[in-house]
Short mmCIF file of C-alpha atoms in Angstrom, two decimals:
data_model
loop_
_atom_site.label_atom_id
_atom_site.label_comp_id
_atom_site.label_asym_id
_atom_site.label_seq_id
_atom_site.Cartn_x
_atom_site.Cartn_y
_atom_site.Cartn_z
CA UNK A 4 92.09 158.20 147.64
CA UNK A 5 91.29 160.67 145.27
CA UNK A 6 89.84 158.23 142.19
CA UNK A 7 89.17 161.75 140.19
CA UNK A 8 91.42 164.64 139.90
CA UNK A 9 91.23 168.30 138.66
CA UNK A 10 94.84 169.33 138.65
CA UNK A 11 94.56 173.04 137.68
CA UNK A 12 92.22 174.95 140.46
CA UNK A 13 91.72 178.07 138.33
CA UNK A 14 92.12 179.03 134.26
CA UNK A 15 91.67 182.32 132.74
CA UNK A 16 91.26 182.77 129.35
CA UNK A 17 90.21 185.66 127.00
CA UNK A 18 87.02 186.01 125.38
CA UNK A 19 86.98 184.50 122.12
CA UNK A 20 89.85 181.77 122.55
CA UNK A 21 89.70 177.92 123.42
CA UNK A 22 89.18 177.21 127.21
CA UNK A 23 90.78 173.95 128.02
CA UNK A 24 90.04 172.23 131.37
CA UNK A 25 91.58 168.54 132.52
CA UNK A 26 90.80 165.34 134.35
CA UNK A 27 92.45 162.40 135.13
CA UNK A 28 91.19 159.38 136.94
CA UNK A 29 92.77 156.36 138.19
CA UNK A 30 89.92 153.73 138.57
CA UNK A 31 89.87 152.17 134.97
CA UNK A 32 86.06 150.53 135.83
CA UNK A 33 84.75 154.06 135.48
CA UNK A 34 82.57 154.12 131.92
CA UNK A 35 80.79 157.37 131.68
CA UNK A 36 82.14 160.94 132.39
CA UNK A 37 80.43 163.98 132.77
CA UNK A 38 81.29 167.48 132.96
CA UNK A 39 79.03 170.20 135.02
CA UNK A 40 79.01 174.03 135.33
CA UNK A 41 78.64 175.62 138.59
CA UNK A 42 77.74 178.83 139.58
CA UNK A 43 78.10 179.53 143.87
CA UNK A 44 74.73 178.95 145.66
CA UNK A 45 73.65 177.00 142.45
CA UNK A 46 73.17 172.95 141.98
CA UNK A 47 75.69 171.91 139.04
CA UNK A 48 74.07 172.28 135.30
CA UNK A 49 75.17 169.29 133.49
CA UNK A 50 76.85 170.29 130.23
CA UNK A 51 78.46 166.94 128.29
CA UNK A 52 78.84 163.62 129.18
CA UNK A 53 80.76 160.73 126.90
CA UNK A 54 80.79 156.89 127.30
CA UNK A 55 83.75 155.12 127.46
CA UNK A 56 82.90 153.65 123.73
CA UNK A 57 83.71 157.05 122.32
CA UNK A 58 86.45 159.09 122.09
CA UNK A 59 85.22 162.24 121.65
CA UNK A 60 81.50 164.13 121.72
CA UNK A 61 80.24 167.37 120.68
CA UNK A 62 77.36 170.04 121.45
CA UNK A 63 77.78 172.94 120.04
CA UNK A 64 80.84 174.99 121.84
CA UNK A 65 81.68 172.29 124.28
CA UNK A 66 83.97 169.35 122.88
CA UNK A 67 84.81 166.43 125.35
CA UNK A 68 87.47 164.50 124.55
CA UNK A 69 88.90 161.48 126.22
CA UNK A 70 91.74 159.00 126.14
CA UNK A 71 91.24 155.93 128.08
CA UNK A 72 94.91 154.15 127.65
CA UNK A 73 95.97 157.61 129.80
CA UNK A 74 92.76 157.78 131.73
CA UNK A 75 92.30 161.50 130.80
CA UNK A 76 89.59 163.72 129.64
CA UNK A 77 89.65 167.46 128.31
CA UNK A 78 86.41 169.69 128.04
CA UNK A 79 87.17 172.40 124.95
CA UNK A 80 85.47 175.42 125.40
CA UNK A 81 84.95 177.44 121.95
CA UNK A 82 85.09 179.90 121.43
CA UNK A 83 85.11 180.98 125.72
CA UNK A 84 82.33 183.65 126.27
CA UNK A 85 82.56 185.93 129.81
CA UNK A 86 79.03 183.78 130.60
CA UNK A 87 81.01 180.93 130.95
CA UNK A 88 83.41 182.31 134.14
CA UNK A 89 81.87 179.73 136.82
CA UNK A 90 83.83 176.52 138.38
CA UNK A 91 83.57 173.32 136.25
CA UNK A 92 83.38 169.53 137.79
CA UNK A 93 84.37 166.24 135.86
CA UNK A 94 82.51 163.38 137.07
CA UNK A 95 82.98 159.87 136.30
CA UNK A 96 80.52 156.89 137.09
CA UNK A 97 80.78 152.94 136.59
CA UNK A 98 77.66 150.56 137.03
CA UNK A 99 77.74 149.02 140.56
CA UNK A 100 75.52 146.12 141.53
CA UNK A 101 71.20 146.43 141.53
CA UNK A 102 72.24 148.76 137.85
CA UNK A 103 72.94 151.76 140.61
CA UNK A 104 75.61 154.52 139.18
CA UNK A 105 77.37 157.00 141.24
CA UNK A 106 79.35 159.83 140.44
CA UNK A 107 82.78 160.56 141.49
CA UNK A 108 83.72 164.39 141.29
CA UNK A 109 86.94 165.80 140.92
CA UNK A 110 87.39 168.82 142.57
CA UNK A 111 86.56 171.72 140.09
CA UNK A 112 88.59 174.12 138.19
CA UNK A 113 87.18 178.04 138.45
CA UNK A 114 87.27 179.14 134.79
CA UNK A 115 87.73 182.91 134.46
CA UNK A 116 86.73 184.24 130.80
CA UNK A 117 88.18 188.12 130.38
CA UNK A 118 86.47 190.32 128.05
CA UNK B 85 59.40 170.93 131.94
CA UNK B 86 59.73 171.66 135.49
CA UNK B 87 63.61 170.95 137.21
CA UNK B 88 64.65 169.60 140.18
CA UNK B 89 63.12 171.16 143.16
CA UNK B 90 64.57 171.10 147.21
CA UNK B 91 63.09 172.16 149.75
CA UNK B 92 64.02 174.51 151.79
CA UNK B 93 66.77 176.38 150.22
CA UNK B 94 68.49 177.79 153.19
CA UNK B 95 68.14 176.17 156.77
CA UNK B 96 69.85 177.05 160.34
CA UNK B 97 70.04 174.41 162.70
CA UNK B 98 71.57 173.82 166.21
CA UNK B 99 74.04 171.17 167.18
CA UNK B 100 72.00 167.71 168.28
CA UNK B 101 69.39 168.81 166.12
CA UNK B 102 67.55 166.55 163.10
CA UNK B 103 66.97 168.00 159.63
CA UNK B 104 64.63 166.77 156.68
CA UNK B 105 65.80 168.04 153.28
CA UNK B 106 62.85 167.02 150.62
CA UNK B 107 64.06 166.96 146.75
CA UNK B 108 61.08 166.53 143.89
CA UNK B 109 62.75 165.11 140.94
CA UNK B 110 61.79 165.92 137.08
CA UNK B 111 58.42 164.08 136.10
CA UNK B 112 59.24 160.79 134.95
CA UNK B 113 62.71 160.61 136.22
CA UNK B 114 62.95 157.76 138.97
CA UNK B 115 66.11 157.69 140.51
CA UNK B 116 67.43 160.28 142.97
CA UNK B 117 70.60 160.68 144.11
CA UNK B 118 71.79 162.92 147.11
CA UNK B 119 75.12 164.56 147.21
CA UNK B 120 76.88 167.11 150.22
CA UNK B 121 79.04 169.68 149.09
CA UNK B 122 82.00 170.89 151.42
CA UNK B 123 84.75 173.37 150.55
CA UNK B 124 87.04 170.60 152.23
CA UNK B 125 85.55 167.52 150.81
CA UNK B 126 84.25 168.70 147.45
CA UNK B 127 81.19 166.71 146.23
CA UNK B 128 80.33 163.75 147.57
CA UNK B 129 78.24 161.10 147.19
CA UNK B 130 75.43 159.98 149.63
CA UNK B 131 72.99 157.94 148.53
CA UNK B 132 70.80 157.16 145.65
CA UNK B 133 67.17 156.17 145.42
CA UNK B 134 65.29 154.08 142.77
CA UNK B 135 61.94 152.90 142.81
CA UNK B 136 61.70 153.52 146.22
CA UNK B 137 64.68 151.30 147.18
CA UNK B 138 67.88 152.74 148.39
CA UNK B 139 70.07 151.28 145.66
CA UNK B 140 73.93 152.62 146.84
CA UNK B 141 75.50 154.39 149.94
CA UNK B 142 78.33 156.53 150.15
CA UNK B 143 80.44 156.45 153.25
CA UNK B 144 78.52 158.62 155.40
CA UNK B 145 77.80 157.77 159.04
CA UNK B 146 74.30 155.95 159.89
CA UNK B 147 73.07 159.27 160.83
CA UNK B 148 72.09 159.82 157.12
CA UNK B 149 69.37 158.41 156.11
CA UNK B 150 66.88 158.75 153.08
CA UNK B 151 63.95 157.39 151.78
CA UNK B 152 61.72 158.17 148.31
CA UNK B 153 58.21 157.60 148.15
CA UNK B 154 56.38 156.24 145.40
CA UNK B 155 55.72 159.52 143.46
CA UNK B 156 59.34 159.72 143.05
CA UNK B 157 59.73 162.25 145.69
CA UNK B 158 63.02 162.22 147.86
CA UNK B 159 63.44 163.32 151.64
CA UNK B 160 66.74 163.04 153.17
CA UNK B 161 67.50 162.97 156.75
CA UNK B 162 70.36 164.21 159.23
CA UNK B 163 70.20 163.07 162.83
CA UNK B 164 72.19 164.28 165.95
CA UNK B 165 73.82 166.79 163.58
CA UNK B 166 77.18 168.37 164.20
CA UNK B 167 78.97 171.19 163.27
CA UNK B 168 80.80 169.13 160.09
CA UNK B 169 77.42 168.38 158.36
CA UNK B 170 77.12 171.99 157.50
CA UNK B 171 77.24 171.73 153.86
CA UNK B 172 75.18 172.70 150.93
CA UNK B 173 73.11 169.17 149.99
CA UNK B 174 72.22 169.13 146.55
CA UNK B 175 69.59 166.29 144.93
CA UNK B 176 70.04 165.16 141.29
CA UNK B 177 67.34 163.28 138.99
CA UNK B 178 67.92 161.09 136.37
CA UNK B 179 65.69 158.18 134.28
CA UNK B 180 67.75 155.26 135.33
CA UNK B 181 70.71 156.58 137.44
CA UNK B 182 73.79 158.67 137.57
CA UNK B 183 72.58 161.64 138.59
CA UNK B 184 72.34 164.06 135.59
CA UNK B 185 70.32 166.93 136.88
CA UNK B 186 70.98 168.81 139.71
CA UNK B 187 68.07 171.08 142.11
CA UNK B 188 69.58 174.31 143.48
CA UNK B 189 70.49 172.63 146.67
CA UNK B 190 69.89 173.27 150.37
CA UNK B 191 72.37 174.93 152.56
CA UNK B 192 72.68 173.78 155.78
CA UNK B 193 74.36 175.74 158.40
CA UNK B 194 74.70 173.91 161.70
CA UNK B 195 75.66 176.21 164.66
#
């Protein structure tokens, strides 16, 4: 039971325009969501996160947006830069008993920025 | 400050085999959390550590186990392994949970 989903395995995008990557989850007691870079060999580098209080949170070119009555989330990418070609994880975590949090990853889409 | 460290980064191992994987978290942070990366099975969740006290369990057999120490530090352990657990097993630190940031990982080839 896949409880976080990444739809679109790949996205390529020119240098200079919006990346848009997608996640949808079914488990409506998730109430944090995080999105991660990853480069092969490499750990994930967190990049944004939003609480379920929000609807939306900046830093700098990366805009998270999310709509909880459709249990989706968007990272924006802009403008895309070639340094961003590397796969990128949603994540989505609800507090479980003793305060512990896990994360639940979707899949990954492989962003490909062309210059 | 320094990141999240694992030890070793690459490791070979033979079927019926045990592995230790050791993760050093970010000063300060007390909670680690241990994750195994497949191609078939994506990311998944292990277990995470607090204080010293496992706190939450994936659904991994009993022959994962973990423990954390009181300086924070993190060892994971893989018993009786078998060709499946060959994965790359990343560690992620955070203040109070939810693992926010990642080590490099170790991959683990079992053969």
């Amino acid at each position: 039971d896949q409880q976080v989903k990444q739809n679109s395995p790949s996205l390529s995008v020119q240098e200079g325009r919006i990346s848009i990557l997608n996640c949808d989850y079914t488990n409506s007691m998730f109430d944090y969501f995080l999105w991660y870079k990853k480069y092969p060999a490499e750990g994930p580098t967190f990049l944004i996160s939003i609480s379920s209080i929000k609807d939306k949170n900046e830093d700098g070119r990366f805009t998270v947006f999310l709509n909880k009555s459709a249990k989706h989330l968007s990272l924006h990418i802009v403008p895309s830069q070639p340094g961003d070609s590397a796969v990128y994880f949603c994540a989505a975590s609800r507090l479980s008993s003793g305060s512990a949090r896990q994360l639940t990853f979707g899949s990954g889409t492989q962003l490909t920025v062309l210059p | 400050k320094a990141g999240v460290t694992q030890t070793p980064r690459y490791l070979i191992k033979t079927r019926g085999q045990q592995v230790t994987l050791s993760c050093s978290p970010i000063s300060g942070h007390r909670s680690v959390s241990w994750y195994q990366q497949t191609p078939g099975q994506g990311l998944q969740f292990l277990f995470e550590y607090f204080s010293e006290t496992q706190r939450n369990k994936g659904n991994f057999p009993g022959r994962f186990s973990g423990r954390q120490f009181s300086n924070s530090r993190s060892e994971m352990n893989v018993s009786t392994l078998e060709l499946g657990d060959s994965a790359l097993y990343l560690c992620a630190s955070s203040l109070g949970g939810g693992a926010k940031y990642f080590g490099p990982g170790t991959r683990l080839t079992v053969t």
